[in-house]
GROMACS .gro file of C-alpha atoms in nm:
model
  474
    1MET     CA    1  -3.553   0.215  -1.310
    2ASN     CA    2  -3.523   0.579  -1.409
    3ASN     CA    3  -3.214   0.696  -1.592
    4ASP     CA    4  -3.364   0.985  -1.785
    5PRO     CA    5  -3.119   1.279  -1.746
    6ASN     CA    6  -3.410   1.523  -1.765
    7THR     CA    7  -3.600   1.370  -1.476
    8LYS     CA    8  -3.642   1.614  -1.188
    9VAL     CA    9  -3.568   1.453  -0.856
   10SER     CA   10  -3.599   1.653  -0.540
   11ALA     CA   11  -3.358   1.604  -0.254
   12PRO     CA   12  -3.488   1.335  -0.018
   13THR     CA   13  -3.635   1.436   0.312
   14LEU     CA   14  -3.381   1.405   0.591
   15PRO     CA   15  -3.460   1.148   0.859
   16ARG     CA   16  -3.654   1.281   1.152
   17GLU     CA   17  -3.476   1.429   1.450
   18GLY     CA   18  -3.316   1.164   1.664
   19ARG     CA   19  -3.308   0.910   1.379
   20GLY     CA   20  -3.027   1.051   1.172
   21GLY     CA   21  -3.145   1.409   1.140
   22GLN     CA   22  -2.859   1.637   1.047
   23SER     CA   23  -2.864   1.828   1.373
   24ALA     CA   24  -2.884   1.504   1.573
   25ARG     CA   25  -2.592   1.343   1.391
   26GLY     CA   26  -2.357   1.636   1.343
   27ASN     CA   27  -2.135   1.723   1.050
   28PHE     CA   28  -1.766   1.760   0.987
   29ALA     CA   29  -1.683   2.122   1.062
   30THR     CA   30  -1.413   2.192   0.802
   31ARG     CA   31  -1.307   2.068   0.460
   32LEU     CA   32  -0.961   1.992   0.596
   33GLY     CA   33  -1.125   1.775   0.859
   34ILE     CA   34  -1.325   1.599   0.590
   35VAL     CA   35  -1.020   1.521   0.378
   36LEU     CA   36  -0.804   1.409   0.669
   37ALA     CA   37  -1.076   1.199   0.832
   38THR     CA   38  -1.173   1.033   0.505
   39ALA     CA   39  -0.809   0.983   0.410
   40GLY     CA   40  -0.761   0.826   0.752
   41SER     CA   41  -1.041   0.584   0.672
   42ALA     CA   42  -0.859   0.480   0.355
   43VAL     CA   43  -0.506   0.486   0.494
   44GLY     CA   44  -0.432   0.180   0.701
   45LEU     CA   45  -0.199  -0.111   0.747
   46GLY     CA   46  -0.273  -0.210   0.387
   47ASN     CA   47  -0.082   0.096   0.265
   48ILE     CA   48   0.224   0.036   0.480
   49TRP     CA   49   0.215  -0.343   0.495
   50ARG     CA   50   0.033  -0.488   0.195
   51PHE     CA   51   0.144  -0.229  -0.064
   52PRO     CA   52   0.519  -0.291  -0.019
   53VAL     CA   53   0.456  -0.666  -0.018
   54GLU     CA   54   0.256  -0.646  -0.342
   55THR     CA   55   0.518  -0.415  -0.493
   56GLY     CA   56   0.798  -0.650  -0.393
   57GLU     CA   57   0.623  -0.954  -0.533
   58HIS     CA   58   0.533  -0.790  -0.864
   59GLY     CA   59   0.847  -0.619  -0.979
   60GLY     CA   60   0.858  -0.277  -0.814
   61ALA     CA   61   0.809   0.028  -1.035
   62ALA     CA   62   0.611  -0.156  -1.305
   63PHE     CA   63   0.352  -0.253  -1.044
   64ILE     CA   64   0.339   0.104  -0.909
   65LEU     CA   65   0.262   0.248  -1.254
   66ILE     CA   66  -0.029   0.009  -1.303
   67TYR     CA   67  -0.146   0.083  -0.949
   68LEU     CA   68  -0.151   0.458  -1.018
   69LEU     CA   69  -0.372   0.405  -1.325
   70CYS     CA   70  -0.605   0.185  -1.119
   71VAL     CA   71  -0.655   0.438  -0.838
   72ILE     CA   72  -0.726   0.714  -1.091
   73PHE     CA   73  -0.971   0.525  -1.311
   74LEU     CA   74  -1.123   0.293  -1.048
   75GLY     CA   75  -1.055   0.448  -0.709
   76VAL     CA   76  -1.166   0.807  -0.768
   77PRO     CA   77  -1.501   0.730  -0.939
   78MET     CA   78  -1.589   0.452  -0.692
   79MET     CA   79  -1.509   0.672  -0.393
   80THR     CA   80  -1.716   0.951  -0.547
   81ALA     CA   81  -2.005   0.705  -0.591
   82GLU     CA   82  -1.993   0.622  -0.221
   83PHE     CA   83  -1.988   0.992  -0.136
   84ILE     CA   84  -2.300   1.045  -0.349
   85ILE     CA   85  -2.495   0.782  -0.155
   86GLY     CA   86  -2.384   0.905   0.186
   87ARG     CA   87  -2.435   1.276   0.141
   88ARG     CA   88  -2.761   1.243  -0.050
   89ALA     CA   89  -2.923   1.035   0.223
   90HIS     CA   90  -2.753   1.187   0.530
   91THR     CA   91  -2.798   0.865   0.724
   92ASP     CA   92  -2.634   0.530   0.795
   93ILE     CA   93  -2.544   0.303   0.505
   94ALA     CA   94  -2.837   0.059   0.534
   95SER     CA   95  -3.094   0.338   0.568
   96ALA     CA   96  -2.929   0.525   0.280
   97TYR     CA   97  -3.003   0.247   0.032
   98GLN     CA   98  -3.357   0.215   0.167
   99GLN     CA   99  -3.412   0.586   0.131
  100LEU     CA  100  -3.273   0.613  -0.221
  101ALA     CA  101  -3.444   0.295  -0.347
  102PRO     CA  102  -3.754   0.237  -0.129
  103ARG     CA  103  -3.909  -0.110  -0.108
  104GLN     CA  104  -3.626  -0.265  -0.310
  105PRO     CA  105  -3.357  -0.509  -0.193
  106TRP     CA  106  -3.063  -0.273  -0.248
  107PHE     CA  107  -3.056  -0.213   0.129
  108LEU     CA  108  -2.904  -0.559   0.169
  109THR     CA  109  -2.580  -0.406   0.042
  110GLY     CA  110  -2.580  -0.174   0.342
  111TYR     CA  111  -2.625  -0.462   0.585
  112ALA     CA  112  -2.355  -0.657   0.403
  113GLY     CA  113  -2.123  -0.360   0.449
  114MET     CA  114  -2.190  -0.348   0.823
  115LEU     CA  115  -2.129  -0.721   0.855
  116CYS     CA  116  -1.810  -0.676   0.655
  117VAL     CA  117  -1.666  -0.398   0.872
  118THR     CA  118  -1.760  -0.586   1.190
  119LEU     CA  119  -1.565  -0.893   1.074
  120ILE     CA  120  -1.275  -0.684   0.942
  121LEU     CA  121  -1.254  -0.481   1.264
  122SER     CA  122  -1.249  -0.806   1.462
  123TYR     CA  123  -0.941  -0.953   1.293
  124TYR     CA  124  -0.786  -0.616   1.206
  125SER     CA  125  -0.780  -0.523   1.576
  126VAL     CA  126  -0.577  -0.838   1.642
  127VAL     CA  127  -0.311  -0.726   1.393
  128ALA     CA  128  -0.337  -0.372   1.532
  129GLY     CA  129  -0.275  -0.522   1.875
  130TRP     CA  130   0.042  -0.686   1.743
  131VAL     CA  131   0.154  -0.349   1.611
  132LEU     CA  132   0.078  -0.184   1.946
  133LYS     CA  133   0.280  -0.454   2.124
  134TYR     CA  134   0.579  -0.390   1.896
  135ALA     CA  135   0.548  -0.014   1.950
  136VAL     CA  136   0.555  -0.069   2.328
  137ASP     CA  137   0.854  -0.303   2.296
  138ALA     CA  138   1.032  -0.055   2.069
  139ALA     CA  139   0.969   0.222   2.325
  140SER     CA  140   1.103   0.009   2.612
  141GLY     CA  141   1.408  -0.094   2.408
  142SER     CA  142   1.335  -0.465   2.445
  143LEU     CA  143   1.279  -0.512   2.071
  144ALA     CA  144   1.637  -0.410   1.999
  145GLY     CA  145   1.763  -0.703   2.204
  146VAL     CA  146   1.571  -0.969   2.011
  147SER     CA  147   1.801  -1.194   1.808
  148ASP     CA  148   1.549  -1.446   1.675
  149THR     CA  149   1.266  -1.222   1.553
  150ALA     CA  150   1.069  -1.510   1.399
  151SER     CA  151   1.052  -1.705   1.725
  152TYR     CA  152   0.975  -1.385   1.915
  153PHE     CA  153   0.675  -1.309   1.695
  154THR     CA  154   0.550  -1.667   1.700
  155ALA     CA  155   0.572  -1.689   2.078
  156PHE     CA  156   0.379  -1.367   2.120
  157SER     CA  157   0.109  -1.418   1.855
  158THR     CA  158   0.031  -1.774   1.966
  159SER     CA  159   0.009  -1.697   2.338
  160THR     CA  160  -0.328  -1.670   2.507
  161TRP     CA  161  -0.348  -1.344   2.695
  162SER     CA  162  -0.088  -1.097   2.567
  163PRO     CA  163  -0.217  -1.052   2.209
  164LEU     CA  164  -0.573  -1.053   2.339
  165LEU     CA  165  -0.502  -0.770   2.583
  166PHE     CA  166  -0.330  -0.559   2.320
  167ALA     CA  167  -0.622  -0.605   2.080
  168LEU     CA  168  -0.858  -0.506   2.362
  169ALA     CA  169  -0.651  -0.194   2.432
  170PHE     CA  170  -0.671  -0.095   2.067
  171LEU     CA  171  -1.048  -0.143   2.054
  172LEU     CA  172  -1.097   0.059   2.372
  173LEU     CA  173  -0.886   0.343   2.231
  174THR     CA  174  -1.104   0.340   1.920
  175HIS     CA  175  -1.416   0.335   2.138
  176VAL     CA  176  -1.308   0.646   2.330
  177ILE     CA  177  -1.263   0.844   2.010
  178ILE     CA  178  -1.597   0.732   1.863
  179VAL     CA  179  -1.790   0.821   2.179
  180ARG     CA  180  -1.666   1.180   2.153
  181GLY     CA  181  -1.865   1.228   1.833
  182VAL     CA  182  -1.803   1.345   1.478
  183GLN     CA  183  -1.640   1.683   1.536
  184ASN     CA  184  -1.489   1.634   1.883
  185GLY     CA  185  -1.385   1.276   1.819
  186ILE     CA  186  -1.333   1.165   1.460
  187GLU     CA  187  -1.250   1.503   1.305
  188ARG     CA  188  -1.036   1.634   1.590
  189PHE     CA  189  -0.828   1.319   1.618
  190SER     CA  190  -0.792   1.291   1.238
  191LYS     CA  191  -0.654   1.645   1.226
  192LEU     CA  192  -0.400   1.540   1.487
  193LEU     CA  193  -0.317   1.187   1.375
  194MET     CA  194  -0.287   1.230   0.998
  195PRO     CA  195  -0.028   1.512   1.000
  196ILE     CA  196   0.177   1.321   1.259
  197LEU     CA  197   0.152   1.009   1.042
  198LEU     CA  198   0.271   1.194   0.732
  199LEU     CA  199   0.554   1.366   0.922
  200ILE     CA  200   0.678   1.036   1.062
  201MET     CA  201   0.668   0.883   0.715
  202LEU     CA  202   0.877   1.166   0.569
  203LEU     CA  203   1.133   1.135   0.849
  204LEU     CA  204   1.156   0.759   0.807
  205ALA     CA  205   1.181   0.782   0.427
  206VAL     CA  206   1.469   1.030   0.449
  207GLY     CA  207   1.643   0.816   0.709
  208SER     CA  208   1.591   0.498   0.511
  209MET     CA  209   1.732   0.647   0.192
  210THR     CA  210   2.057   0.740   0.369
  211MET     CA  211   2.131   0.376   0.458
  212PRO     CA  212   2.414   0.196   0.279
  213GLY     CA  213   2.281   0.017  -0.027
  214ALA     CA  214   1.961   0.222  -0.026
  215ALA     CA  215   2.014   0.329  -0.388
  216ALA     CA  216   1.921  -0.020  -0.505
  217GLY     CA  217   1.592   0.005  -0.318
  218VAL     CA  218   1.514   0.345  -0.469
  219GLU     CA  219   1.595   0.211  -0.816
  220PHE     CA  220   1.363  -0.085  -0.754
  221LEU     CA  221   1.081   0.163  -0.685
  222LEU     CA  222   1.151   0.413  -0.964
  223LYS     CA  223   1.293   0.217  -1.258
  224PRO     CA  224   1.015   0.012  -1.419
  225ASP     CA  225   1.085  -0.318  -1.587
  226PHE     CA  226   0.793  -0.342  -1.829
  227SER     CA  227   0.873  -0.707  -1.898
  228LYS     CA  228   0.733  -0.774  -1.550
  229ILE     CA  229   0.386  -0.656  -1.651
  230ASP     CA  230   0.146  -0.943  -1.709
  231SER     CA  231  -0.211  -1.027  -1.618
  232SER     CA  232  -0.119  -1.116  -1.258
  233VAL     CA  233   0.050  -0.777  -1.204
  234VAL     CA  234  -0.252  -0.592  -1.342
  235LEU     CA  235  -0.497  -0.791  -1.131
  236SER     CA  236  -0.287  -0.745  -0.818
  237ALA     CA  237  -0.267  -0.370  -0.880
  238LEU     CA  238  -0.645  -0.358  -0.930
  239GLY     CA  239  -0.702  -0.550  -0.610
  240GLN     CA  240  -0.460  -0.334  -0.411
  241ALA     CA  241  -0.628  -0.015  -0.537
  242PHE     CA  242  -0.971  -0.148  -0.448
  243PHE     CA  243  -0.888  -0.285  -0.102
  244SER     CA  244  -0.651  -0.005  -0.002
  245LEU     CA  245  -0.916   0.266  -0.047
  246SER     CA  246  -1.175   0.083   0.168
  247ILE     CA  247  -1.425   0.098  -0.117
  248ALA     CA  248  -1.772  -0.059  -0.101
  249ILE     CA  249  -1.786  -0.147   0.269
  250GLY     CA  250  -1.981   0.162   0.372
  251CYS     CA  251  -1.718   0.358   0.568
  252LEU     CA  252  -1.685   0.624   0.300
  253SER     CA  253  -2.062   0.659   0.263
  254THR     CA  254  -2.095   0.693   0.639
  255TYR     CA  255  -1.837   0.970   0.650
  256ALA     CA  256  -2.003   1.137   0.350
  257SER     CA  257  -2.330   1.146   0.544
  258TYR     CA  258  -2.155   1.403   0.764
  259PHE     CA  259  -2.049   1.620   0.467
  260LYS     CA  260  -2.199   1.964   0.433
  261PRO     CA  261  -2.386   2.049   0.109
  262ASP     CA  262  -2.104   2.264  -0.031
  263VAL     CA  263  -1.835   1.993  -0.021
  264PRO     CA  264  -1.714   1.914  -0.378
  265LEU     CA  265  -1.735   1.536  -0.396
  266MET     CA  266  -1.507   1.461  -0.690
  267LYS     CA  267  -1.238   1.698  -0.565
  268THR     CA  268  -1.258   1.549  -0.217
  269ALA     CA  269  -1.230   1.197  -0.360
  270ALA     CA  270  -0.926   1.300  -0.566
  271ASN     CA  271  -0.761   1.455  -0.259
  272VAL     CA  272  -0.826   1.146  -0.046
  273VAL     CA  273  -0.699   0.911  -0.316
  274GLY     CA  274  -0.393   1.133  -0.356
  275ILE     CA  275  -0.309   1.116   0.015
  276ASP     CA  276  -0.372   0.742   0.028
  277THR     CA  277  -0.146   0.683  -0.272
  278ALA     CA  278   0.125   0.911  -0.134
  279VAL     CA  279   0.125   0.714   0.192
  280ALA     CA  280   0.153   0.386   0.004
  281ILE     CA  281   0.445   0.505  -0.211
  282LEU     CA  282   0.618   0.667   0.086
  283SER     CA  283   0.597   0.335   0.267
  284GLY     CA  284   0.793   0.187  -0.022
  285PHE     CA  285   1.064   0.449   0.024
  286ILE     CA  286   1.081   0.355   0.392
  287ILE     CA  287   1.091  -0.021   0.352
  288PHE     CA  288   1.278  -0.104   0.030
  289PRO     CA  289   1.594   0.102   0.087
  290ALA     CA  290   1.616  -0.068   0.428
  291VAL     CA  291   1.551  -0.411   0.275
  292PHE     CA  292   1.814  -0.364   0.004
  293SER     CA  293   2.064  -0.252   0.268
  294VAL     CA  294   2.071  -0.609   0.400
  295GLN     CA  295   2.221  -0.862   0.161
  296ASP     CA  296   2.015  -1.171   0.247
  297VAL     CA  297   1.668  -1.017   0.254
  298SER     CA  298   1.438  -1.032  -0.048
  299PRO     CA  299   1.196  -0.749  -0.136
  300ASP     CA  300   0.916  -1.006  -0.163
  301ALA     CA  301   0.951  -1.116   0.200
  302GLY     CA  302   0.572  -1.126   0.237
  303PRO     CA  303   0.354  -1.028   0.534
  304GLY     CA  304   0.625  -1.137   0.779
  305LEU     CA  305   0.814  -0.828   0.662
  306VAL     CA  306   0.669  -0.608   0.937
  307PHE     CA  307   0.700  -0.839   1.239
  308VAL     CA  308   0.996  -1.060   1.150
  309THR     CA  309   1.212  -0.911   0.875
  310LEU     CA  310   1.209  -0.541   0.963
  311PRO     CA  311   1.298  -0.582   1.333
  312GLN     CA  312   1.590  -0.794   1.215
  313ILE     CA  313   1.692  -0.525   0.967
  314PHE     CA  314   1.666  -0.247   1.225
  315ASN     CA  315   1.882  -0.443   1.471
  316SER     CA  316   2.139  -0.523   1.202
  317LEU     CA  317   2.169  -0.181   1.041
  318PHE     CA  318   2.189   0.019   1.361
  319SER     CA  319   2.399  -0.219   1.571
  320GLY     CA  320   2.676   0.041   1.583
  321ILE     CA  321   2.443   0.331   1.670
  322PRO     CA  322   2.183   0.193   1.914
  323ALA     CA  323   2.020   0.532   1.975
  324LEU     CA  324   1.949   0.579   1.604
  325GLY     CA  325   1.808   0.227   1.577
  326TYR     CA  326   1.586   0.293   1.878
  327VAL     CA  327   1.439   0.609   1.722
  328PHE     CA  328   1.391   0.453   1.378
  329SER     CA  329   1.222   0.141   1.514
  330LEU     CA  330   1.000   0.337   1.754
  331LEU     CA  331   0.886   0.583   1.487
  332PHE     CA  332   0.808   0.300   1.246
  333TYR     CA  333   0.580   0.115   1.486
  334ILE     CA  334   0.415   0.435   1.604
  335LEU     CA  335   0.344   0.499   1.237
  336LEU     CA  336   0.175   0.160   1.208
  337VAL     CA  337  -0.031   0.225   1.521
  338LEU     CA  338  -0.156   0.557   1.380
  339ALA     CA  339  -0.238   0.403   1.042
  340ALA     CA  340  -0.432   0.120   1.206
  341LEU     CA  341  -0.619   0.358   1.438
  342THR     CA  342  -0.747   0.585   1.161
  343SER     CA  343  -0.895   0.279   0.991
  344THR     CA  344  -1.050   0.121   1.300
  345ILE     CA  345  -1.222   0.453   1.379
  346SER     CA  346  -1.402   0.459   1.043
  347MET     CA  347  -1.508   0.094   1.062
  348HIS     CA  348  -1.641   0.135   1.415
  349GLU     CA  349  -1.828   0.454   1.319
  350GLU     CA  350  -2.018   0.283   1.037
  351VAL     CA  351  -2.204   0.046   1.271
  352THR     CA  352  -2.229   0.302   1.552
  353ALA     CA  353  -2.404   0.540   1.311
  354PHE     CA  354  -2.651   0.266   1.221
  355PHE     CA  355  -2.761   0.217   1.582
  356VAL     CA  356  -2.782   0.593   1.639
  357ASP     CA  357  -2.988   0.654   1.323
  358ARG     CA  358  -3.207   0.346   1.322
  359TYR     CA  359  -3.284   0.299   1.691
  360SER     CA  360  -3.252   0.655   1.826
  361THR     CA  361  -3.001   0.535   2.082
  362SER     CA  362  -2.726   0.750   2.228
  363ARG     CA  363  -2.384   0.752   2.064
  364ARG     CA  364  -2.223   0.612   2.379
  365ARG     CA  365  -2.461   0.317   2.394
  366ALA     CA  366  -2.437   0.251   2.021
  367ALA     CA  367  -2.057   0.257   2.036
  368THR     CA  368  -2.066   0.022   2.333
  369TYR     CA  369  -2.274  -0.233   2.137
  370MET     CA  370  -2.020  -0.230   1.858
  371THR     CA  371  -1.718  -0.242   2.088
  372LEU     CA  372  -1.849  -0.537   2.291
  373THR     CA  373  -1.936  -0.729   1.974
  374THR     CA  374  -1.592  -0.681   1.823
  375ILE     CA  375  -1.419  -0.766   2.152
  376VAL     CA  376  -1.585  -1.109   2.149
  377LEU     CA  377  -1.508  -1.171   1.781
  378ALA     CA  378  -1.153  -1.034   1.814
  379ALA     CA  379  -1.093  -1.273   2.103
  380LEU     CA  380  -1.189  -1.565   1.880
  381CYS     CA  381  -0.960  -1.437   1.604
  382SER     CA  382  -0.670  -1.388   1.843
  383LEU     CA  383  -0.713  -1.728   2.006
  384SER     CA  384  -0.721  -1.893   1.662
  385PHE     CA  385  -0.342  -1.853   1.658
  386GLY     CA  386  -0.304  -2.013   2.000
  387PRO     CA  387  -0.543  -2.229   2.206
  388LEU     CA  388  -0.799  -2.247   1.923
  389SER     CA  389  -0.546  -2.311   1.647
  390ASP     CA  390  -0.682  -2.662   1.591
  391PHE     CA  391  -1.045  -2.547   1.598
  392ARG     CA  392  -1.128  -2.486   1.231
  393PRO     CA  393  -1.506  -2.493   1.193
  394PHE     CA  394  -1.523  -2.298   0.864
  395PHE     CA  395  -1.427  -2.552   0.597
  396GLY     CA  396  -1.095  -2.608   0.765
  397ARG     CA  397  -1.036  -2.239   0.842
  398GLY     CA  398  -1.007  -2.077   1.183
  399PHE     CA  399  -1.186  -1.758   1.284
  400PHE     CA  400  -0.913  -1.517   1.169
  401ASP     CA  401  -0.870  -1.672   0.825
  402ALA     CA  402  -1.244  -1.730   0.776
  403PHE     CA  403  -1.331  -1.368   0.856
  404ASN     CA  404  -1.062  -1.251   0.616
  405ASP     CA  405  -1.185  -1.486   0.343
  406VAL     CA  406  -1.552  -1.386   0.377
  407THR     CA  407  -1.475  -1.015   0.363
  408ALA     CA  408  -1.196  -1.003   0.103
  409LEU     CA  409  -1.312  -1.281  -0.127
  410TRP     CA  410  -1.687  -1.227  -0.117
  411ILE     CA  411  -1.844  -0.926   0.053
  412MET     CA  412  -1.610  -0.648  -0.062
  413PRO     CA  413  -1.594  -0.731  -0.435
  414LEU     CA  414  -1.964  -0.820  -0.461
  415SER     CA  415  -2.060  -0.501  -0.275
  416GLY     CA  416  -1.835  -0.306  -0.508
  417ILE     CA  417  -2.014  -0.444  -0.812
  418VAL     CA  418  -2.353  -0.360  -0.658
  419LEU     CA  419  -2.234  -0.008  -0.568
  420SER     CA  420  -2.125   0.066  -0.925
  421ILE     CA  421  -2.452  -0.068  -1.067
  422PHE     CA  422  -2.661   0.122  -0.811
  423VAL     CA  423  -2.501   0.461  -0.875
  424GLY     CA  424  -2.441   0.406  -1.246
  425TRP     CA  425  -2.775   0.253  -1.344
  426ARG     CA  426  -3.030   0.259  -1.061
  427LEU     CA  427  -3.004   0.617  -0.937
  428PRO     CA  428  -3.149   0.880  -1.174
  429LYS     CA  429  -2.872   1.042  -1.370
  430SER     CA  430  -3.005   1.383  -1.275
  431LEU     CA  431  -2.970   1.300  -0.905
  432VAL     CA  432  -2.609   1.192  -0.952
  433ILE     CA  433  -2.530   1.512  -1.144
  434GLU     CA  434  -2.699   1.721  -0.873
  435GLU     CA  435  -2.467   1.571  -0.615
  436LEU     CA  436  -2.158   1.601  -0.833
  437THR     CA  437  -2.232   1.969  -0.897
  438ASN     CA  438  -2.370   2.052  -0.550
  439HIS     CA  439  -2.712   2.121  -0.702
  440HIS     CA  440  -2.561   2.289  -1.010
  441THR     CA  441  -2.352   2.540  -0.817
  442LEU     CA  442  -2.028   2.386  -0.951
  443ARG     CA  443  -1.939   2.388  -1.319
  444TYR     CA  444  -1.760   2.098  -1.484
  445PRO     CA  445  -1.701   2.020  -1.853
  446ASP     CA  446  -1.941   1.769  -2.007
  447TRP     CA  447  -1.661   1.521  -2.078
  448LEU     CA  448  -1.605   1.483  -1.705
  449PHE     CA  449  -1.964   1.362  -1.652
  450HIS     CA  450  -1.945   1.132  -1.953
  451GLY     CA  451  -1.618   0.991  -1.822
  452PHE     CA  452  -1.758   0.939  -1.472
  453PHE     CA  453  -2.066   0.752  -1.595
  454PHE     CA  454  -1.860   0.540  -1.836
  455LEU     CA  455  -1.617   0.442  -1.561
  456ILE     CA  456  -1.883   0.375  -1.297
  457ARG     CA  457  -2.122   0.190  -1.532
  458TRP     CA  458  -1.880  -0.020  -1.732
  459VAL     CA  459  -1.516  -0.009  -1.620
  460ALA     CA  460  -1.574  -0.045  -1.245
  461PRO     CA  461  -1.806  -0.349  -1.245
  462ILE     CA  462  -1.594  -0.531  -1.502
  463ALA     CA  463  -1.269  -0.453  -1.320
  464ILE     CA  464  -1.410  -0.555  -0.982
  465SER     CA  465  -1.547  -0.877  -1.137
  466PHE     CA  466  -1.192  -0.961  -1.244
  467ILE     CA  467  -1.069  -0.883  -0.891
  468PHE     CA  468  -1.341  -1.110  -0.751
  469LEU     CA  469  -1.252  -1.400  -0.979
  470ASN     CA  470  -0.879  -1.354  -0.925
  471GLU     CA  471  -0.913  -1.351  -0.545
  472LEU     CA  472  -1.153  -1.646  -0.554
  473LEU     CA  473  -0.937  -1.863  -0.778
  474SER     CA  474  -0.595  -1.772  -0.638
   0.00000   0.00000   0.00000
């Protein structure tokens, strides 16, 4: 282990052409594309679904303040650490660890990350399929006529073919974008999807805050009650910051492997975290004013908020103006579709890049391997709500719940701890500084480096250990 700051470490040799070489793999063309694509990787249903739920369950503004501290002092340094690994190696996540620490078992973290995103994409695509179904129903107007939203959702999610076909449609849409490549696929679609996503969020937030009773929802988000802050609030905020940013599963490192040498890593991480946080908070301004506009709905309605509670709210609030309700509902579910798609793209790309780099296969074939694998696993996850609901081979858990447990409870937090140790202690300090400064072409004050190493070496592994124990024991 070499941590001597004076050690001279040359940049590693790029993989040979056809196995991850820079010209074979491509790069992001613009810094805007980098920020939007990487922000798209982080922004997902967790921002628009899980963040409001966590905020509602933990007291509103007090939770948000703790969350902001967590994304600054945990999210930014951990994202920067992933960027360092990806750009330094310019290859897939498993090969990156092998290249930076040859003949050592660190590469297992890369394989764990690929297993993690494969399992997440499998069950995430099922939920994304639900969202796509609701967007289609909102567009057709049929969602507005639903009186019993709970029964409607249950009937759909537990059926055999309908949820399966919508999940398949979502995976095929992701596949088409991945096959087009880094610049023509991921970057081009991110430049299109992310601005549309942000515009829709702004429109919905403005519309939501004009609803009767919306002031109570805004107050819930902006007026902190510090008596609500306890250990459970802090741990939940830590967990939300960690999971929301897609840290430690390899997506960010994979995207960073397409960064050009002049991209400032810390600034890019700060920009991505800023966009991700803005999306999460904006989602609160969309959902809570609407929730507080209905007397018998609680802000801690849980995950059913999106598929049961909100359709009921939309139908109730806009019963007198059907056209307005139609637009609001349609925009909301289109927003969810876009958020889900930007995340599925990054997860799919991580494993696709591995096959391209490691086995010199074409992007189309590599993407096909990943798509077919996730279609099979997604089918099992989808059917676990219906025909396979009684088949629980994983310690009493079905496929959907088991995949979620393995990734959220085990792989993600443990990989996060390994990531912080690898960058903070295993990599030479001089190598890390070279990447942070773009080979000393950028100037930063010394306190910034000291702060980064302190956070990545000590704060991050301890904080993630608490997240791990909290998730495991809850």
